[in-house]
PDB file of C-alpha atoms in Angstrom:
ATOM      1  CA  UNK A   1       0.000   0.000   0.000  1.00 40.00           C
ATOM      2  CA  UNK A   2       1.173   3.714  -0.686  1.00 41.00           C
ATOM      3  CA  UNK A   3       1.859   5.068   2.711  1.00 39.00           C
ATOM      4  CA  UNK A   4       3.000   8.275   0.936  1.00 38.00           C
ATOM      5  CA  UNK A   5      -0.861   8.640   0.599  1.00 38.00           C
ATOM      6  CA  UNK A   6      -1.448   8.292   4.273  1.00 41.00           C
ATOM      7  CA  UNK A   7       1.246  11.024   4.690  1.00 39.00           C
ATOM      8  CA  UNK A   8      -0.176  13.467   2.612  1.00 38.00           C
ATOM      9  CA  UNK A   9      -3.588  12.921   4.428  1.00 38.00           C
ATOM     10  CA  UNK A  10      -2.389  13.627   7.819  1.00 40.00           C
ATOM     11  CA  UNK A  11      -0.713  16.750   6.371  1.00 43.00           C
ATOM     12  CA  UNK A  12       2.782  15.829   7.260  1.00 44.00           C
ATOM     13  CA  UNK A  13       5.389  13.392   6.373  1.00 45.00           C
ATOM     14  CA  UNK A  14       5.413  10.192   7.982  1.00 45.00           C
ATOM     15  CA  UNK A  15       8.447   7.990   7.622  1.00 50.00           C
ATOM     16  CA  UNK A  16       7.437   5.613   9.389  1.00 50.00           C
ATOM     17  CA  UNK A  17       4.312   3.218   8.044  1.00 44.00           C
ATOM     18  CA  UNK A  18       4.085   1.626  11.587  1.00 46.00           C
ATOM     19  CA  UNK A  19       3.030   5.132  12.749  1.00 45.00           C
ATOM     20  CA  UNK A  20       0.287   5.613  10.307  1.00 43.00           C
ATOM     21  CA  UNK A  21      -0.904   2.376  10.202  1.00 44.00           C
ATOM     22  CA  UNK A  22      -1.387   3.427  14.642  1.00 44.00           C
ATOM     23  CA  UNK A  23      -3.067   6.454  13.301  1.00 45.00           C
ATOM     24  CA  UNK A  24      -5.479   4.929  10.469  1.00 42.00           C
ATOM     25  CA  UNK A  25      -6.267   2.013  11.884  1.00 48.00           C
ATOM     26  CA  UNK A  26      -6.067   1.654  15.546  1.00 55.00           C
ATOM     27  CA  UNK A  27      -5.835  -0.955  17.824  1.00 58.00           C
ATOM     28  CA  UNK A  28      -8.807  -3.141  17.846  1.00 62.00           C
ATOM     29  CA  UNK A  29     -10.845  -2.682  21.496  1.00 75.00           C
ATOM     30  CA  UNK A  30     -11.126  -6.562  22.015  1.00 84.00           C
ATOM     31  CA  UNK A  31      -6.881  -6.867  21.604  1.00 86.00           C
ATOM     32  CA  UNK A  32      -7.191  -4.326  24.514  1.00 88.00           C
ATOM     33  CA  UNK A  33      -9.494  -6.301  26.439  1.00 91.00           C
ATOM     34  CA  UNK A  34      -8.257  -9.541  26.033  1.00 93.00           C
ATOM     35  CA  UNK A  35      -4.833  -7.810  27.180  1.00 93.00           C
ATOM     36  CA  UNK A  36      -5.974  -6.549  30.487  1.00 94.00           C
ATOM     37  CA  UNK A  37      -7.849  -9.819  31.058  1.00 94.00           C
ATOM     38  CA  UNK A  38      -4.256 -11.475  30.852  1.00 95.00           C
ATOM     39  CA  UNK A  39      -2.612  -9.463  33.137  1.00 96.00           C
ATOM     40  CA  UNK A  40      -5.323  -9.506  35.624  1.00 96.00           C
ATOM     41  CA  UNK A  41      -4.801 -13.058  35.280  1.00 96.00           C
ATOM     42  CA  UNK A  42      -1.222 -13.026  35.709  1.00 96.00           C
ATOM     43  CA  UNK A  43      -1.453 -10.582  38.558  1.00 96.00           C
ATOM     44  CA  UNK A  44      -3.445 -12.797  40.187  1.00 96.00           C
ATOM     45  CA  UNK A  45      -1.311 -15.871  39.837  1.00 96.00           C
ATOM     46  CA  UNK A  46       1.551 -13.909  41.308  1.00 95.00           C
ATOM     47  CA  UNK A  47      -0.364 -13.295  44.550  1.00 94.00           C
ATOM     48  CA  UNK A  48      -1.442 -16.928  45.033  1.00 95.00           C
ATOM     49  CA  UNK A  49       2.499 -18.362  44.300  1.00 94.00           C
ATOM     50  CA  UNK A  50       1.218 -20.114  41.285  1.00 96.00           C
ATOM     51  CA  UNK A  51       4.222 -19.316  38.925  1.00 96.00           C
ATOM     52  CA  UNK A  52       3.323 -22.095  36.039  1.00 96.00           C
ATOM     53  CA  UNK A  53      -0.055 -20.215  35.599  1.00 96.00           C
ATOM     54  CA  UNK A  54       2.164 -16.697  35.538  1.00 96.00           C
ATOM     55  CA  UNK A  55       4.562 -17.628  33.331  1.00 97.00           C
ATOM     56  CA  UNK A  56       1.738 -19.180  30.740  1.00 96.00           C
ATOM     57  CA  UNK A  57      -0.558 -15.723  31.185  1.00 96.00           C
ATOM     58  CA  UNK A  58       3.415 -13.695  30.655  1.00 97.00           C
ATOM     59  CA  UNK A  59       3.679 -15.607  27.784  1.00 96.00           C
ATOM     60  CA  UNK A  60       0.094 -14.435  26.404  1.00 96.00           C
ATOM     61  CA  UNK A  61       0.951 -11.264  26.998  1.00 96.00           C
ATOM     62  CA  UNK A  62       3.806 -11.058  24.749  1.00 95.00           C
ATOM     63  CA  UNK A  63       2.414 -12.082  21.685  1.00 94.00           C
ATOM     64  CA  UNK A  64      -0.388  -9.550  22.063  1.00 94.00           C
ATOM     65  CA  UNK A  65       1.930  -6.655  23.186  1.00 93.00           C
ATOM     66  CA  UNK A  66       3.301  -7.605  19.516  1.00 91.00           C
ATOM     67  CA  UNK A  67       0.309  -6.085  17.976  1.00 90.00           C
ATOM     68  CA  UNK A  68       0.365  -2.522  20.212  1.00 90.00           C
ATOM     69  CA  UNK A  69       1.860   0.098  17.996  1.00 87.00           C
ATOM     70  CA  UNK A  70       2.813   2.795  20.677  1.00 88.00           C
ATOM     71  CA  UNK A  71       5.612   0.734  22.740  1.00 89.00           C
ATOM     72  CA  UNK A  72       9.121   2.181  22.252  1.00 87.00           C
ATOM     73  CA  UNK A  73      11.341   2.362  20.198  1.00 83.00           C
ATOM     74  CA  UNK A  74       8.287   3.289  17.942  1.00 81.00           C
ATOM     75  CA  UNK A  75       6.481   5.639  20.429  1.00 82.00           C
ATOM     76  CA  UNK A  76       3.453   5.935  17.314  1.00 83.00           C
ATOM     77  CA  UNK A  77       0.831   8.227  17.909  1.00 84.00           C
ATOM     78  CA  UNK A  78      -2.853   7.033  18.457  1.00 82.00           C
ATOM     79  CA  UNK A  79      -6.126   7.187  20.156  1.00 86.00           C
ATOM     80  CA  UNK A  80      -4.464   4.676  22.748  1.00 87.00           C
ATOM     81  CA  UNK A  81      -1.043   5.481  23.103  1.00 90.00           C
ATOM     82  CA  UNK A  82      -1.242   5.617  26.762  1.00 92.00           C
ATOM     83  CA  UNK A  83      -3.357   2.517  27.339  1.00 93.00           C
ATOM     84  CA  UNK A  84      -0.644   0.518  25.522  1.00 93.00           C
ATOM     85  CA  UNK A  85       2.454   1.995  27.167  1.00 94.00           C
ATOM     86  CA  UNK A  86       0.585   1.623  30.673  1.00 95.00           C
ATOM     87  CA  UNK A  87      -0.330  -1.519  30.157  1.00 95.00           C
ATOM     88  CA  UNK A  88       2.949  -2.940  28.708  1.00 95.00           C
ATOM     89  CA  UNK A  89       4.721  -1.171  31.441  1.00 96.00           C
ATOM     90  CA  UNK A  90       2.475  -3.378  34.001  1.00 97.00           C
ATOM     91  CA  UNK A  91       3.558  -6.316  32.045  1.00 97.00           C
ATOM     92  CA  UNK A  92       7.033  -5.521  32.361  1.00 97.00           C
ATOM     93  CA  UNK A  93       6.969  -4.981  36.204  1.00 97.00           C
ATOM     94  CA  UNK A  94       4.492  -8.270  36.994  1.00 97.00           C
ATOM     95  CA  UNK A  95       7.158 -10.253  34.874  1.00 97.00           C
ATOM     96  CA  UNK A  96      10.460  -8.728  36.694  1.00 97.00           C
ATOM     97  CA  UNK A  97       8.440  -9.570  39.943  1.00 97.00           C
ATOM     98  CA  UNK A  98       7.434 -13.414  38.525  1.00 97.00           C
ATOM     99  CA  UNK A  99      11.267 -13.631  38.001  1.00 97.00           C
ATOM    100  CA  UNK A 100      12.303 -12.932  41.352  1.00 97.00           C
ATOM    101  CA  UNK A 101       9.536 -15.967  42.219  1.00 96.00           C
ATOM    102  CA  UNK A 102      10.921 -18.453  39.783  1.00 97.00           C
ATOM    103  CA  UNK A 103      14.626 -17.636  41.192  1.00 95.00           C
ATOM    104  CA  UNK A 104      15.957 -16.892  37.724  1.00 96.00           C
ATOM    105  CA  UNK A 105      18.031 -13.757  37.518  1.00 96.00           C
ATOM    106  CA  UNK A 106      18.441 -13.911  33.767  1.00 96.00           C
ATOM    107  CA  UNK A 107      14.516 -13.573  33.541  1.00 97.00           C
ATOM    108  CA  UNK A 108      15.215 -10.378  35.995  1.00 97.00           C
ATOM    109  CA  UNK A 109      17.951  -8.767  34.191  1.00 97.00           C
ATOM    110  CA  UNK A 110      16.044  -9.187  30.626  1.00 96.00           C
ATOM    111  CA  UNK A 111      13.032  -7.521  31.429  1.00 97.00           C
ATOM    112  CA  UNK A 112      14.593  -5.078  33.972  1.00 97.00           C
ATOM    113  CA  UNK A 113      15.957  -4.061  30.546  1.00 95.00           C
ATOM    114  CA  UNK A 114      13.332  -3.294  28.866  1.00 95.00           C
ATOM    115  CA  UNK A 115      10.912  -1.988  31.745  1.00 95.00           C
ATOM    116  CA  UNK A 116      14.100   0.644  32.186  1.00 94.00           C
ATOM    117  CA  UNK A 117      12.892   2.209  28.780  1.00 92.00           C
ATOM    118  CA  UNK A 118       9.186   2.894  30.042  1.00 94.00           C
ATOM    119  CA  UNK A 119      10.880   4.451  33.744  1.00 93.00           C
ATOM    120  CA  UNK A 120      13.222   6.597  31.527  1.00 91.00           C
ATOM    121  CA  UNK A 121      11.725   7.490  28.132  1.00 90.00           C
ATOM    122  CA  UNK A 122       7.913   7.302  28.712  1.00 90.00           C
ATOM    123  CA  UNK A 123       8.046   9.713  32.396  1.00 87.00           C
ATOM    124  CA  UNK A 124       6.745  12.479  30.433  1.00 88.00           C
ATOM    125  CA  UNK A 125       3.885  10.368  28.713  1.00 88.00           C
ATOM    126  CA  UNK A 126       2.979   8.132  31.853  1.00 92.00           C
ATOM    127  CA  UNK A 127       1.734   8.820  35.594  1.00 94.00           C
ATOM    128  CA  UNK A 128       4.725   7.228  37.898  1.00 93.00           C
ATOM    129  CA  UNK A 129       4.248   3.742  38.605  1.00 95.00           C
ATOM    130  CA  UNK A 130       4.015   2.433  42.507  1.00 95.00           C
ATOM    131  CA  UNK A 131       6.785  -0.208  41.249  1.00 96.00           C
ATOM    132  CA  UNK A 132       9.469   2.354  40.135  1.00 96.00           C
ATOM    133  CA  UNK A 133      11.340   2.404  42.943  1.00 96.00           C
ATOM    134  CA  UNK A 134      11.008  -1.330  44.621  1.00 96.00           C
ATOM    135  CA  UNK A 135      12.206  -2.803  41.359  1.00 97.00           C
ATOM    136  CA  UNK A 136      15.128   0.029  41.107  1.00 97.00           C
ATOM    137  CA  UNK A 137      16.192  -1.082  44.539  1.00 96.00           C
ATOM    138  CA  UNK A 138      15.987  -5.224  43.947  1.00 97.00           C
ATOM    139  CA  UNK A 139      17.837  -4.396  40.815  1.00 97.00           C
ATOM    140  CA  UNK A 140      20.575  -2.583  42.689  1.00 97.00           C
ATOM    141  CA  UNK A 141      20.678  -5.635  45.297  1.00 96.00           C
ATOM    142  CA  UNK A 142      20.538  -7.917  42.366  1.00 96.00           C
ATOM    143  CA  UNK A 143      23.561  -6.196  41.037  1.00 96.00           C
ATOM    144  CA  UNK A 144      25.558  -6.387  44.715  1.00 94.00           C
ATOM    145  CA  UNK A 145      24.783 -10.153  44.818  1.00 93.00           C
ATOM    146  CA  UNK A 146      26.605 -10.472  41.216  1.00 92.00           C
ATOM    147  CA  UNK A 147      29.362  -8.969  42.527  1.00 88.00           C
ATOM    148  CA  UNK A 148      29.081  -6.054  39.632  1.00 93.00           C
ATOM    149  CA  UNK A 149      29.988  -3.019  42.194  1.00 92.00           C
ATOM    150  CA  UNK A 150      30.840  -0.902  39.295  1.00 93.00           C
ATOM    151  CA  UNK A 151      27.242  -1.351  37.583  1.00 95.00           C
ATOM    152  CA  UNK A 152      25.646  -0.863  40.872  1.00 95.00           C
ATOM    153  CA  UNK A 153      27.499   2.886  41.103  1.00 95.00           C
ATOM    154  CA  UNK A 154      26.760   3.365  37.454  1.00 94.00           C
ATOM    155  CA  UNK A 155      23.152   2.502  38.406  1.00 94.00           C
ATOM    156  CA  UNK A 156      22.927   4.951  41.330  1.00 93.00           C
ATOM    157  CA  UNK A 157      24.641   7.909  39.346  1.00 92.00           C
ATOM    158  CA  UNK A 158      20.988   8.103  37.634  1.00 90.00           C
ATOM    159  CA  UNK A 159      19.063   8.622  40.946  1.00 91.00           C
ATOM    160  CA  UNK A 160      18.464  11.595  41.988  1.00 91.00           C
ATOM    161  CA  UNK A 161      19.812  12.481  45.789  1.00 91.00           C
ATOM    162  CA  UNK A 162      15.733  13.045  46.639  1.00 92.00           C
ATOM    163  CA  UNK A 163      15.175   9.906  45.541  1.00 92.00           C
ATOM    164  CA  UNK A 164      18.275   7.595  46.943  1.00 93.00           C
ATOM    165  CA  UNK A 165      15.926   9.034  50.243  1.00 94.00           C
ATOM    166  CA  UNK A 166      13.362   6.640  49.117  1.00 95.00           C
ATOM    167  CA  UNK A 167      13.386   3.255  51.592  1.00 96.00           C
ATOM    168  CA  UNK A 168      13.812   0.807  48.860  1.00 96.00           C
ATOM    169  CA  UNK A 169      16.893   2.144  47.428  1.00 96.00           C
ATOM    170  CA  UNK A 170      18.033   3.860  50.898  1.00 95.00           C
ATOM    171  CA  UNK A 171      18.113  -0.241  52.133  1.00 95.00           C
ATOM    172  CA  UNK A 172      20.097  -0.949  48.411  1.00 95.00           C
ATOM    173  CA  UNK A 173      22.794   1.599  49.544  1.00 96.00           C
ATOM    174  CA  UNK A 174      23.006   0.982  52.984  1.00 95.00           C
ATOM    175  CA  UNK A 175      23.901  -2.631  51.792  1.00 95.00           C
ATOM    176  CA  UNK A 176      26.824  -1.858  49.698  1.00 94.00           C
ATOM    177  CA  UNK A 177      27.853   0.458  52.318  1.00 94.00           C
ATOM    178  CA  UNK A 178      27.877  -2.406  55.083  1.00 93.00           C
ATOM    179  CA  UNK A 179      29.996  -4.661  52.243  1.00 91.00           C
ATOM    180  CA  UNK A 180      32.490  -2.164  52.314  1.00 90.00           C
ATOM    181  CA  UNK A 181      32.904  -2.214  55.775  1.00 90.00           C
ATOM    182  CA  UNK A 182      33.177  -5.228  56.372  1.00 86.00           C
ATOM    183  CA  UNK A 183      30.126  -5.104  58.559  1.00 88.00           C
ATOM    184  CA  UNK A 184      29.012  -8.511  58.001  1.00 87.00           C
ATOM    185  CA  UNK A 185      26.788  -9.021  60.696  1.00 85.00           C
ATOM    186  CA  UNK A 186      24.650  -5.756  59.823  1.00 89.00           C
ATOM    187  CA  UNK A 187      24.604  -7.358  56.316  1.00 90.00           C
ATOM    188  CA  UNK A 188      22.568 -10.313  58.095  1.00 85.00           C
ATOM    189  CA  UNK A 189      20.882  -8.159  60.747  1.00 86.00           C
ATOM    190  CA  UNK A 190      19.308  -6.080  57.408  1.00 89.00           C
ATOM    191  CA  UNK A 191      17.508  -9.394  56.307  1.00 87.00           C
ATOM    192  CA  UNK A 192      14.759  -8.384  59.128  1.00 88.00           C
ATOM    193  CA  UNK A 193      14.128  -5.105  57.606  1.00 90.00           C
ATOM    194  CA  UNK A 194      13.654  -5.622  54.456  1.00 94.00           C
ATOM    195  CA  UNK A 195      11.252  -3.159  52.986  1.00 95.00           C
ATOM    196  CA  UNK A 196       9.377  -5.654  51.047  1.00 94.00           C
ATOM    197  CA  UNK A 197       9.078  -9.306  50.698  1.00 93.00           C
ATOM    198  CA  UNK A 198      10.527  -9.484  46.978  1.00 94.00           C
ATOM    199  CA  UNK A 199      13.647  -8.362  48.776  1.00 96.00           C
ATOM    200  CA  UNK A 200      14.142 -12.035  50.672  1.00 94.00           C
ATOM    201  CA  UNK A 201      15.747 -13.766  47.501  1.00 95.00           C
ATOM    202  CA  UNK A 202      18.437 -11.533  47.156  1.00 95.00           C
ATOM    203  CA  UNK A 203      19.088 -11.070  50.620  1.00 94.00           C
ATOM    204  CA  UNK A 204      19.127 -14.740  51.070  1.00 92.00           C
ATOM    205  CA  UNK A 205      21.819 -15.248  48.456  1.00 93.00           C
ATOM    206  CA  UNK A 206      23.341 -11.925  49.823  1.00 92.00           C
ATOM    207  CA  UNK A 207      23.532 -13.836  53.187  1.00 89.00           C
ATOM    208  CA  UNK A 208      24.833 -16.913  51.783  1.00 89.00           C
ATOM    209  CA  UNK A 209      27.968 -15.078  50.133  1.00 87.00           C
ATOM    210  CA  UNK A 210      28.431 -13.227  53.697  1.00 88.00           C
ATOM    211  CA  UNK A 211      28.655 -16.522  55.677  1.00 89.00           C
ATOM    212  CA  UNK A 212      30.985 -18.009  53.475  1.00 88.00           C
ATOM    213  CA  UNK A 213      32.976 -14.720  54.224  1.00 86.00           C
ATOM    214  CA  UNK A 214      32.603 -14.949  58.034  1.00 88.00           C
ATOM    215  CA  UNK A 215      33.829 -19.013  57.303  1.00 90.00           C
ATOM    216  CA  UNK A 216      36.477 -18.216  55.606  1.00 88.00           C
ATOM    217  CA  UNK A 217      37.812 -15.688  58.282  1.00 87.00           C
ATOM    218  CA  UNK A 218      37.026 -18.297  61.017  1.00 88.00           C
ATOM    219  CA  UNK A 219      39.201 -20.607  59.354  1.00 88.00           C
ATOM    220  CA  UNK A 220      42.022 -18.673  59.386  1.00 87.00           C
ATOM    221  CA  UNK A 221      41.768 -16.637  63.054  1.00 87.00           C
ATOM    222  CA  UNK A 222      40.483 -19.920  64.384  1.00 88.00           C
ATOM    223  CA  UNK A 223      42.197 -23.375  65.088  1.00 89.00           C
ATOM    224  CA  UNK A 224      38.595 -24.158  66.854  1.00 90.00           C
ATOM    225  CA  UNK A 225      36.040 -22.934  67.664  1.00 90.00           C
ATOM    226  CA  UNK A 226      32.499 -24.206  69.663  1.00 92.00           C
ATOM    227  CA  UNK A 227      28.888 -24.935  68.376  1.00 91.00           C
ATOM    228  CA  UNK A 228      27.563 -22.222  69.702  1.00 91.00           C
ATOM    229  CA  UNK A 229      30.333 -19.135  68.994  1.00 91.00           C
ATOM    230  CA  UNK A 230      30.226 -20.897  65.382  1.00 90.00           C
ATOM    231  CA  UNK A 231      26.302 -20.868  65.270  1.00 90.00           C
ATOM    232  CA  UNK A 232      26.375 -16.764  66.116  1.00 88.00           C
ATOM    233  CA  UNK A 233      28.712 -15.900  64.068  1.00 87.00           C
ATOM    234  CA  UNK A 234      27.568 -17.913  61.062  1.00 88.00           C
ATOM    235  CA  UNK A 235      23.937 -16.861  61.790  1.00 84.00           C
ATOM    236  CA  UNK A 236      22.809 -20.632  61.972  1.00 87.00           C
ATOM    237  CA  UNK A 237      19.554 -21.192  64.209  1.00 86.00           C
ATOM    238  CA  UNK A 238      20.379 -25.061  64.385  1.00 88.00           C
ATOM    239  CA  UNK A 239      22.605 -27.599  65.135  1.00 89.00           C
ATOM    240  CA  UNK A 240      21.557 -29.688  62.443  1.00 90.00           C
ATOM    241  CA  UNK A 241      22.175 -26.741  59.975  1.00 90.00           C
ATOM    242  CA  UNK A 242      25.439 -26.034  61.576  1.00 90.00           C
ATOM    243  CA  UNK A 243      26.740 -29.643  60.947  1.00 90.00           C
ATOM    244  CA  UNK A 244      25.166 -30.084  57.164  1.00 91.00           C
ATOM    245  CA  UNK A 245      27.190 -26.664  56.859  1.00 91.00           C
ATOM    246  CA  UNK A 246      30.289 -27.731  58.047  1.00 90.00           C
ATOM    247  CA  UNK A 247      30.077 -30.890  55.949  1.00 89.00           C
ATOM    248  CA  UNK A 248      29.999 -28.699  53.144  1.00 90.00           C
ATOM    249  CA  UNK A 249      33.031 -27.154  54.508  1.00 89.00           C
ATOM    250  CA  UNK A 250      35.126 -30.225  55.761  1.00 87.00           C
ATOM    251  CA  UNK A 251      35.207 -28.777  59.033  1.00 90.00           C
ATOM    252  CA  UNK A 252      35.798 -31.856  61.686  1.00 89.00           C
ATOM    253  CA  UNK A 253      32.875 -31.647  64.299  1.00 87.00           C
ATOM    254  CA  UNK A 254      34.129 -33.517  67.681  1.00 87.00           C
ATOM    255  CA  UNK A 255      32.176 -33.473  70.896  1.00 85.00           C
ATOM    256  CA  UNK A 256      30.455 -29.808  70.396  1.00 88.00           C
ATOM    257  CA  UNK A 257      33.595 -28.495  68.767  1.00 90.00           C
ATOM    258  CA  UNK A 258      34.650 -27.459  65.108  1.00 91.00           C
ATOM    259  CA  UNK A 259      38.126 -28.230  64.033  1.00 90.00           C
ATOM    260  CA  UNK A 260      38.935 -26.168  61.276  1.00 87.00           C
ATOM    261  CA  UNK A 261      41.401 -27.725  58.276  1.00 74.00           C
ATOM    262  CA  UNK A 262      44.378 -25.167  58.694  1.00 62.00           C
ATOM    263  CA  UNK A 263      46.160 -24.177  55.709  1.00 58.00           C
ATOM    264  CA  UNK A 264      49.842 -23.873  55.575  1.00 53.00           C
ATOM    265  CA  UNK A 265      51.592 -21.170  55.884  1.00 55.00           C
ATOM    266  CA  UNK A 266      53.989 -19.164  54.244  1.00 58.00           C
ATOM    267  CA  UNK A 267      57.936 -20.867  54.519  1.00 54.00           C
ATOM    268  CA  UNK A 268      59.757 -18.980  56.840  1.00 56.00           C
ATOM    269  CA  UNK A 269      62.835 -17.610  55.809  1.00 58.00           C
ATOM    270  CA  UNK A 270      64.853 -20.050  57.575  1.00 61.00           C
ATOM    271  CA  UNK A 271      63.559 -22.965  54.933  1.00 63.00           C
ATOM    272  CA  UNK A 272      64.760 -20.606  52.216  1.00 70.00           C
ATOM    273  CA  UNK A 273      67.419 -21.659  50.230  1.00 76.00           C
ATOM    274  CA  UNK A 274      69.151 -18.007  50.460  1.00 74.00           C
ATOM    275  CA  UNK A 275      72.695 -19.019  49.789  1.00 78.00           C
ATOM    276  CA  UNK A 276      71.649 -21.310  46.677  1.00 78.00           C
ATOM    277  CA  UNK A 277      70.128 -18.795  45.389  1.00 81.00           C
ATOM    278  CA  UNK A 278      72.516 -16.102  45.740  1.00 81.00           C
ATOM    279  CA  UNK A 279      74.513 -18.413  43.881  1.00 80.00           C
ATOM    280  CA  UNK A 280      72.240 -19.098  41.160  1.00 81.00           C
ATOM    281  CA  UNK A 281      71.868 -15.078  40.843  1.00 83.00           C
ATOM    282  CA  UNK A 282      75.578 -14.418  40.684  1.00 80.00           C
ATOM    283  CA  UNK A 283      75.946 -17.119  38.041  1.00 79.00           C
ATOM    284  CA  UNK A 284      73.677 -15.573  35.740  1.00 79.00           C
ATOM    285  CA  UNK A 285      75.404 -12.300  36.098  1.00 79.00           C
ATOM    286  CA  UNK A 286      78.696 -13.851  35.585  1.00 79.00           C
ATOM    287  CA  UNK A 287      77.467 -15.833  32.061  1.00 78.00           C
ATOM    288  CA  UNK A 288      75.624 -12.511  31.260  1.00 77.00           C
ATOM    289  CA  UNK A 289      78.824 -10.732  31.569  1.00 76.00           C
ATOM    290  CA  UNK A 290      80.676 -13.107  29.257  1.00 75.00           C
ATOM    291  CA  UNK A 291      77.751 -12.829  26.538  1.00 73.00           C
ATOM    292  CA  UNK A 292      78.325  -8.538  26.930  1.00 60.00           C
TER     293      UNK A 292
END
């Protein structure tokens, strides 16, 4: 079809035929409907824990966000430009939130990606969402538990000061801050006060990468150490856990007592060969001063 047409009828050049098309021919009402009747049921799946039935309704929702016309990078104009964009910015979130569920932070980092575009290029088009900022903060935490500090300062750089005030990325910060530290145990004392129950996976793994920390310096200040100093220190509410843990460690537990491996330690400089060496040294320089 001659979109040049099209153009000249809306009385300005359009380069793009995806645009027109949005303009001419909208999007039909019952691809709307059948839309929000997918991510009602997808919302509701997320609140009763039943991620097959989310991830099937996510799915849905994919292949009919296919056929809106006003999602970026397009942006075309139309009679519901703002329906689409709300609605596939709902999508987004539900399916960042459905990834922290199904533990898969690939899913999270894929559509964090693309829900970034709505938060960044659509905030003059859109009202704010109530999502915004719990989602910036997991992704911050996500990006602490990968280890990528330099990502998570890249990330922060775009917040405003006002808004680093906010209590889900305040908790994100205060996080990295406690890392630096060293502050270990106010690492594990923050998995209490977390500002919203998404929060518990990452602070879980979070924890996990502290304790192995905490091990690692027991092991080395430590030739033992009892049940119960271990327990504290490794934030370990049972025996039984302590034990499977130091299993996975190869800790020896006798009577009530951990017997940590010790490694060994640096020669001392009696056990190094100095003269030898000195030897060796000065017989290079010799044969070097032959070559010369």
């Amino acid at each position: 079809k001659d979109f040049s047409v099209c153009s000249t009828k809306l009385g300005r050049p359009v380069d793009n035929p995806r645009a027109v098309g949005a303009i001419l021919f909208p999007l039909p009402e019952r691809t709307m409907e059948k839309a929000l009747s997918s991510l009602d049921g997808l919302k509701a799946a997320l609140v009763k824990g039943d991620t097959r039935k989310a991830s099937a309704q996510l799915a849905e929702l994919k292949l009919l966000l296919t056929e809106f016309t006003s999602l970026p990078p397009v942006f075309a104009p139309g009679p519901n430009s703002t329906k689409e964009l709300l609605i596939a910015r709902e999508v987004m979130e539900h399916a960042v939130l459905l990834s922290v569920k199904l533990k898969d932070q690939s899913m999270f980092e894929r559509h964090f990606n693309q829900l970034k575009t709505f938060y960044t290029d659509t905030r003059h088009l859109l009202p704010p969402s109530q999502q915004e900022y719990p989602i910036m903060g997991l992704n911050l935490l996500r990006l602490l538990v990968q280890n990528r500090t330099a990502e998570f300062h890249t990330e922060l750089e775009l917040v405003t000061p006002e808004i680093q005030h906010n209590i889900y990325i305040k908790h994100a910060i205060a996080i990295e801050q406690f890392l630096m530290e060293g502050a270990y145990n106010k690492v594990i004392s923050s998995r209490k006060d977390i500002p919203a129950e998404s929060y518990g996976y990452f602070m879980d793994l979070l924890m996990d990468t502290v304790r192995e920390e905490i091990a690692n310096c027991c092991e080395k200040a430590y030739p033992t150490l009892s049940d119960k100093a271990a327990m504290e220190l490794l934030s370990l509410d049972s025996k039984s856990k302590l034990e499977e843990y130091a299993t996975k460690r190869e800790w020896q537990h006798v009577k009530g007592t951990l017997i940590f491996q010790q490694e060994k330690g640096e020669p001392s400089a009696s056990e190094i060969p100095s003269l030898h060496l000195i030897n060796q040294a000065l017989g290079y320089a010799k044969e070097l001063e032959r070559i010369v």
